[in-house]
Amino acid sequence: MVNTAAAVSALESNGMNIIKLDGVELFDVRKVFDCGQCFRFDEVSDSRHDVEFAGVAFGKYISVAQDGNTVYIYNATVEEYETIWKSFLGLDRDYGEINDNILSLSSNSALSDAVERASGIRILRQDAWEAICSFIISQNNNIPRIKKLVAAISLECGEPVDLSGMDEHIADVHKAHEGNFYSFPSPESLIELGVAGLAALKTGFRAKYIYDAASRMSSREIDLDLIEKMNTADAVKYLCSVKGIGPKVASCALLFGFAKLDAFPIDVWIKKVIAKYFDADFDPDSLGQYAGIAQQYLFYYERYLQSQEG
DNA sequence: AAACAGGCCTAAA
DNA sequence: TTTAGGCCTGTT
């Protein structure tokens, strides 16, 4: 059974393009945008749908809404869906098959519980530079503040996104929800701001790291096409040559920005998970080509358990 | 008030 | 090769 085959149709409302996807399985918008992989989407609280998240990606403003197995993408054409949003949302992959693969490689009961509990998470395919830069910012930081900092550099250095194709009513609703309407900044625009300018936006000790990464991006010393072709282990080493990028940040960038689904970021939560549920000699590679997805399931699961305490 | 937040760098053994 | 401190800032 193939779960990628959603029925795609194009709707229109007051000139705004809307994609409607019927029969979508193993997809949960809230989990997708609330599991900490993406810092630019916020929930639209008075949505006409069960749940809706809106934000900017690839220089475009969209919102993604869901009622049961039906998913809507507002402000998107069929072409944009096929070329950008389908892969961005992980809708080009069969998560039924992925979950089976993960479960076939491990009999760990916490992992099988996690797969069930976290069902519906999809790994986003984000812009590579945005992922690299965002996860540099994420270090020694918490999610609300990461989101604030990413919003701040986008407001300062990004370009205003085009809202001309949007239904005015929808646009107004979204503007009321702290949505930020600027694209993620190019490396060049961040360089222009300088280390001092970046620090002035409260990025703290990360300012020089962002600057260094942006410089190496701009000079093509960091070659995204090269990373694309590398295996994950080599790509981690490669990215770690940038000041401010260590194994965890590199793994996150590869998982969320390059669709390297075997990248396995080890943060404080995952350390806890490994200590709690796995043997001391646990090797992430044992979870196979989708180890990074398993990591997200475990991450989500442990945070879920934590939230249930007290 | 002190510790911590989805780490990483540097120095020191 | 592994192990301590320190780090911007904000929140609890």
Short mmCIF file of C-alpha atoms (C1' of nucleotides) in Angstrom, two decimals:
data_model
loop_
_atom_site.label_atom_id
_atom_site.label_comp_id
_atom_site.label_asym_id
_atom_site.label_seq_id
_atom_site.Cartn_x
_atom_site.Cartn_y
_atom_site.Cartn_z
CA MET A 1 0.00 0.00 0.00
CA VAL A 2 1.35 3.37 -1.03
CA ASN A 3 0.59 6.31 1.19
CA THR A 4 2.04 8.99 -1.01
CA ALA A 5 -0.90 8.91 -3.37
CA ALA A 6 -3.13 11.72 -2.21
CA ALA A 7 -5.71 13.06 -4.62
CA VAL A 8 -4.59 16.56 -5.60
CA SER A 9 -7.06 19.23 -6.65
CA ALA A 10 -6.76 22.96 -7.18
CA LEU A 11 -9.32 25.31 -5.66
CA GLU A 12 -9.69 29.06 -5.84
CA SER A 13 -11.15 31.60 -3.46
CA ASN A 14 -11.28 35.30 -4.34
CA GLY A 15 -8.33 34.83 -6.62
CA MET A 16 -6.27 32.90 -4.11
CA ASN A 17 -4.88 29.51 -5.12
CA ILE A 18 -5.53 26.63 -2.80
CA ILE A 19 -4.35 23.05 -3.03
CA LYS A 20 -6.59 20.38 -1.61
CA LEU A 21 -5.23 16.93 -0.85
CA ASP A 22 -7.65 14.13 -0.08
CA GLY A 23 -6.82 10.78 1.46
CA VAL A 24 -3.60 11.83 3.17
CA GLU A 25 -2.40 9.22 5.64
CA LEU A 26 0.20 9.44 8.39
CA PHE A 27 0.29 13.23 8.31
CA ASP A 28 -0.44 15.49 11.27
CA VAL A 29 0.05 19.20 10.66
CA ARG A 30 0.40 20.05 14.32
CA LYS A 31 3.08 17.45 14.89
CA VAL A 32 4.91 18.47 11.73
CA PHE A 33 5.22 22.11 12.78
CA ASP A 34 5.31 21.63 16.52
CA CYS A 35 8.10 19.09 16.83
CA GLY A 36 10.87 21.67 16.72
CA GLN A 37 12.27 21.06 13.23
CA CYS A 38 11.03 24.35 11.80
CA PHE A 39 11.05 27.80 13.37
CA ARG A 40 8.98 29.92 11.02
CA PHE A 41 5.46 28.49 11.23
CA ASP A 42 2.85 29.45 13.81
CA GLU A 43 -0.59 28.11 14.53
CA VAL A 44 -3.55 30.09 13.22
CA SER A 45 -5.81 29.92 16.23
CA ASP A 46 -9.14 30.97 14.70
CA SER A 47 -8.84 28.81 11.64
CA ARG A 48 -11.90 27.46 9.85
CA HIS A 49 -10.16 24.09 9.90
CA ASP A 50 -9.34 21.69 12.72
CA VAL A 51 -5.79 22.92 12.68
CA GLU A 52 -3.79 25.36 10.59
CA PHE A 53 -0.19 26.56 10.58
CA ALA A 54 1.12 29.48 8.56
CA GLY A 55 4.56 30.76 7.77
CA VAL A 56 7.22 31.50 5.17
CA ALA A 57 9.40 28.98 3.38
CA PHE A 58 11.36 29.26 0.14
CA GLY A 59 10.45 32.94 0.05
CA LYS A 60 6.72 32.24 -0.09
CA TYR A 61 3.98 32.61 2.46
CA ILE A 62 1.65 29.62 2.80
CA SER A 63 -0.63 28.12 5.35
CA VAL A 64 -1.22 24.42 5.79
CA ALA A 65 -4.54 23.30 7.22
CA GLN A 66 -5.99 19.92 8.00
CA ASP A 67 -9.39 18.32 8.60
CA GLY A 68 -8.89 14.62 9.20
CA ASN A 69 -7.32 13.12 6.10
CA THR A 70 -7.78 16.26 4.04
CA VAL A 71 -4.95 18.77 3.84
CA TYR A 72 -5.16 22.28 2.38
CA ILE A 73 -2.28 24.45 1.27
CA TYR A 74 -3.30 28.08 0.95
CA ASN A 75 -1.61 30.42 -1.48
CA ALA A 76 -0.11 27.65 -3.58
CA THR A 77 -0.52 26.59 -7.19
CA VAL A 78 -0.37 23.04 -8.48
CA GLU A 79 3.03 23.76 -9.96
CA GLU A 80 4.32 25.08 -6.65
CA TYR A 81 2.90 22.05 -4.91
CA GLU A 82 4.63 19.66 -7.26
CA THR A 83 7.98 21.48 -7.26
CA ILE A 84 8.22 22.81 -3.69
CA TRP A 85 5.53 21.95 -1.15
CA LYS A 86 5.16 18.25 -1.84
CA SER A 87 8.76 17.59 -0.86
CA PHE A 88 8.80 20.36 1.77
CA LEU A 89 5.96 18.66 3.63
CA GLY A 90 7.39 15.17 3.16
CA LEU A 91 4.37 14.17 1.10
CA ASP A 92 6.63 12.58 -1.52
CA ARG A 93 7.47 9.71 0.80
CA ASP A 94 5.66 6.63 1.96
CA TYR A 95 5.71 6.84 5.73
CA GLY A 96 3.94 3.51 6.09
CA GLU A 97 6.89 1.86 4.43
CA ILE A 98 9.33 4.00 6.42
CA ASN A 99 7.74 3.03 9.72
CA ASP A 100 7.78 -0.65 8.74
CA ASN A 101 11.44 -0.34 7.87
CA ILE A 102 12.30 1.24 11.23
CA LEU A 103 10.32 -1.33 13.18
CA SER A 104 11.86 -4.21 11.24
CA LEU A 105 15.33 -3.16 12.35
CA SER A 106 14.70 -2.85 16.07
CA SER A 107 12.53 -4.60 18.60
CA ASN A 108 13.02 -1.87 21.17
CA SER A 109 9.66 -1.33 22.84
CA ALA A 110 10.20 2.38 23.47
CA LEU A 111 10.85 2.83 19.77
CA SER A 112 7.68 1.01 18.76
CA ASP A 113 5.73 3.08 21.30
CA ALA A 114 7.34 6.20 19.86
CA VAL A 115 6.46 5.27 16.27
CA GLU A 116 2.85 4.89 17.34
CA ARG A 117 2.68 7.99 19.53
CA ALA A 118 4.50 10.26 17.09
CA SER A 119 2.64 8.97 14.06
CA GLY A 120 1.96 11.81 11.65
CA ILE A 121 5.29 13.55 11.97
CA ARG A 122 6.95 14.20 8.64
CA ILE A 123 10.52 15.38 8.19
CA LEU A 124 10.33 18.68 6.35
CA ARG A 125 12.59 19.31 3.39
CA GLN A 126 13.57 22.89 4.19
CA ASP A 127 15.89 25.24 2.39
CA ALA A 128 19.43 24.05 3.06
CA TRP A 129 20.93 27.41 4.02
CA GLU A 130 17.98 28.25 6.23
CA ALA A 131 18.39 24.92 8.02
CA ILE A 132 22.13 25.40 8.52
CA CYS A 133 21.71 28.93 9.85
CA SER A 134 18.66 28.17 11.99
CA PHE A 135 20.35 25.30 13.75
CA ILE A 136 23.47 27.36 14.40
CA ILE A 137 21.12 29.74 16.17
CA SER A 138 19.47 26.86 18.02
CA GLN A 139 22.53 25.95 20.08
CA ASN A 140 22.27 26.44 23.83
CA ASN A 141 18.89 28.01 23.24
CA ASN A 142 15.20 27.22 23.60
CA ILE A 143 12.59 26.99 20.89
CA PRO A 144 10.61 30.19 21.62
CA ARG A 145 13.81 32.22 21.56
CA ILE A 146 15.11 30.46 18.47
CA LYS A 147 11.89 31.46 16.72
CA LYS A 148 12.28 35.05 17.90
CA LEU A 149 15.85 35.25 16.64
CA VAL A 150 15.04 33.73 13.26
CA ALA A 151 12.12 36.15 12.94
CA ALA A 152 14.41 39.03 13.90
CA ILE A 153 17.09 38.31 11.30
CA SER A 154 14.39 37.74 8.66
CA LEU A 155 12.72 41.05 9.47
CA GLU A 156 16.08 42.80 9.38
CA CYS A 157 17.66 41.15 6.34
CA GLY A 158 14.95 39.23 4.49
CA GLU A 159 12.72 40.38 1.66
CA PRO A 160 9.01 41.03 2.11
CA VAL A 161 7.07 38.10 0.70
CA ASP A 162 4.49 38.55 -2.03
CA LEU A 163 0.98 38.47 -0.59
CA SER A 164 -0.70 39.84 -3.71
CA GLY A 165 -2.18 36.46 -4.60
CA MET A 166 -3.85 36.07 -1.24
CA ASP A 167 -7.44 36.44 -0.31
CA GLU A 168 -7.57 39.67 1.72
CA HIS A 169 -9.61 38.12 4.47
CA ILE A 170 -7.12 35.29 4.91
CA ALA A 171 -4.21 37.72 4.82
CA ASP A 172 -5.78 39.83 7.55
CA VAL A 173 -6.46 36.82 9.71
CA HIS A 174 -2.89 35.69 9.36
CA LYS A 175 -1.39 39.10 9.98
CA ALA A 176 -3.12 39.09 13.33
CA HIS A 177 -1.21 35.97 14.27
CA GLU A 178 2.36 37.18 14.62
CA GLY A 179 3.17 35.70 11.24
CA ASN A 180 6.31 37.20 9.90
CA PHE A 181 6.17 38.14 6.28
CA TYR A 182 9.83 38.21 5.35
CA SER A 183 11.87 35.60 3.57
CA PHE A 184 14.77 33.95 5.31
CA PRO A 185 17.80 36.16 4.64
CA SER A 186 20.44 35.33 2.05
CA PRO A 187 24.02 34.81 3.27
CA GLU A 188 24.99 38.06 1.53
CA SER A 189 22.41 40.13 3.38
CA LEU A 190 23.59 38.73 6.71
CA ILE A 191 27.21 39.50 5.85
CA GLU A 192 26.17 43.05 5.11
CA LEU A 193 24.74 43.32 8.61
CA GLY A 194 28.07 42.29 10.09
CA VAL A 195 28.92 40.57 13.36
CA ALA A 196 28.02 43.65 15.38
CA GLY A 197 24.68 43.99 13.61
CA LEU A 198 23.88 40.35 14.21
CA ALA A 199 24.82 40.68 17.86
CA ALA A 200 22.57 43.71 18.12
CA LEU A 201 19.68 41.40 17.25
CA LYS A 202 20.45 39.48 20.47
CA THR A 203 22.03 36.50 18.78
CA GLY A 204 24.74 36.70 21.42
CA PHE A 205 27.84 34.56 21.01
CA ARG A 206 26.26 33.01 17.90
CA ALA A 207 26.74 36.22 15.90
CA LYS A 208 30.26 35.33 14.82
CA TYR A 209 29.15 31.79 13.95
CA ILE A 210 26.33 33.05 11.73
CA TYR A 211 28.72 35.47 10.08
CA ASP A 212 31.32 32.78 9.46
CA ALA A 213 28.76 30.40 7.97
CA ALA A 214 27.28 33.14 5.79
CA SER A 215 30.75 34.11 4.54
CA ARG A 216 31.64 30.56 3.62
CA MET A 217 28.28 30.14 1.92
CA SER A 218 28.68 33.31 -0.07
CA SER A 219 32.19 32.40 -1.22
CA ARG A 220 30.92 28.91 -2.07
CA GLU A 221 33.53 27.49 0.28
CA ILE A 222 30.51 25.62 1.58
CA ASP A 223 29.19 23.88 -1.52
CA LEU A 224 25.62 22.74 -1.10
CA ASP A 225 25.73 20.61 -4.24
CA LEU A 226 28.74 18.80 -2.86
CA ILE A 227 26.96 18.11 0.42
CA GLU A 228 24.01 16.78 -1.58
CA LYS A 229 26.24 14.12 -3.11
CA MET A 230 28.07 13.16 0.09
CA ASN A 231 27.09 10.39 2.41
CA THR A 232 25.85 11.57 5.76
CA ALA A 233 29.00 10.84 7.76
CA ASP A 234 31.19 12.79 5.33
CA ALA A 235 28.69 15.63 5.20
CA VAL A 236 28.72 15.93 8.99
CA LYS A 237 32.51 16.23 8.98
CA TYR A 238 32.35 18.76 6.18
CA LEU A 239 29.85 20.99 7.94
CA CYS A 240 31.73 20.75 11.22
CA SER A 241 34.57 22.66 9.61
CA VAL A 242 32.48 25.78 10.10
CA LYS A 243 32.96 27.51 13.44
CA GLY A 244 29.83 27.09 15.48
CA ILE A 245 28.71 23.92 13.74
CA GLY A 246 29.22 20.74 15.72
CA PRO A 247 27.86 17.23 15.22
CA LYS A 248 24.38 18.01 16.49
CA VAL A 249 23.85 21.15 14.43
CA ALA A 250 25.34 19.46 11.35
CA SER A 251 23.04 16.47 11.74
CA CYS A 252 19.98 18.68 12.10
CA ALA A 253 20.91 20.67 9.01
CA LEU A 254 21.39 17.47 7.01
CA LEU A 255 18.17 15.89 8.24
CA PHE A 256 15.92 18.93 7.80
CA GLY A 257 17.68 20.78 4.99
CA PHE A 258 19.07 18.02 2.80
CA ALA A 259 16.65 15.14 3.38
CA LYS A 260 19.49 12.96 4.60
CA LEU A 261 17.11 10.78 6.56
CA ASP A 262 19.80 8.71 8.22
CA ALA A 263 21.28 11.76 9.98
CA PHE A 264 20.78 11.22 13.70
CA PRO A 265 21.12 14.40 15.80
CA ILE A 266 22.04 13.65 19.40
CA ASP A 267 20.89 16.40 21.74
CA VAL A 268 20.19 16.37 25.46
CA TRP A 269 16.80 14.75 24.94
CA ILE A 270 18.11 11.97 22.75
CA LYS A 271 20.96 11.37 25.19
CA LYS A 272 18.28 10.87 27.82
CA VAL A 273 16.35 8.54 25.51
CA ILE A 274 19.41 6.42 24.78
CA ALA A 275 20.33 6.18 28.45
CA LYS A 276 16.77 5.26 29.38
CA TYR A 277 15.75 2.78 26.70
CA PHE A 278 18.82 1.51 24.87
CA ASP A 279 22.02 -0.37 25.61
CA ALA A 280 25.19 1.59 26.27
CA ASP A 281 26.64 0.45 22.94
CA PHE A 282 23.63 1.67 20.95
CA ASP A 283 24.56 2.63 17.40
CA PRO A 284 22.20 4.97 15.51
CA ASP A 285 23.25 3.30 12.25
CA SER A 286 21.49 0.16 13.46
CA LEU A 287 18.21 1.96 12.78
CA GLY A 288 19.00 2.09 9.10
CA GLN A 289 18.38 4.56 6.33
CA TYR A 290 15.55 6.26 8.23
CA ALA A 291 17.36 6.58 11.56
CA GLY A 292 16.75 10.33 11.58
CA ILE A 293 13.01 9.82 11.37
CA ALA A 294 13.25 7.35 14.22
CA GLN A 295 15.16 10.04 16.11
CA GLN A 296 12.29 12.50 15.62
CA TYR A 297 9.80 9.91 16.83
CA LEU A 298 11.87 9.26 19.94
CA PHE A 299 12.39 12.97 20.54
CA TYR A 300 8.68 13.65 20.24
CA TYR A 301 7.83 10.65 22.42
CA GLU A 302 10.13 11.63 25.28
CA ARG A 303 8.89 15.21 25.28
CA TYR A 304 5.35 13.93 25.21
CA LEU A 305 6.00 11.77 28.28
CA GLN A 306 7.62 14.73 29.99
CA SER A 307 4.60 16.92 29.27
CA GLN A 308 2.33 14.30 30.85
CA GLU A 309 4.18 14.44 34.15
CA GLY A 310 2.75 16.40 37.06
"C1'" DA B 1 18.93 33.48 42.93
"C1'" DA B 2 20.71 29.95 40.32
"C1'" DA B 3 20.02 26.96 36.80
"C1'" DC B 4 18.86 25.84 32.44
"C1'" DA B 5 17.85 26.15 27.30
"C1'" DG B 6 17.46 20.76 21.19
"C1'" DG B 7 25.90 22.93 21.81
"C1'" DC B 8 30.22 24.35 20.67
"C1'" DC B 9 34.83 26.23 21.47
"C1'" DT B 10 39.03 26.29 23.89
"C1'" DA B 11 42.26 24.80 27.11
"C1'" DA B 12 44.32 21.20 29.65
"C1'" DA B 13 45.37 16.45 30.86
"C1'" DT C 1 40.76 11.36 23.13
"C1'" DT C 2 38.21 12.82 26.67
"C1'" DT C 3 36.76 16.37 30.19
"C1'" DA C 4 35.78 21.07 32.41
"C1'" DG C 5 34.38 25.85 32.08
"C1'" DG C 6 32.56 29.65 29.68
"C1'" DC C 7 29.34 31.72 26.73
"C1'" DC C 8 24.76 35.94 25.02
"C1'" DT C 9 20.27 36.25 26.46
"C1'" DG C 10 15.80 35.18 28.56
"C1'" DT C 11 12.87 32.63 31.47
"C1'" DT C 12 11.61 30.16 35.61
#
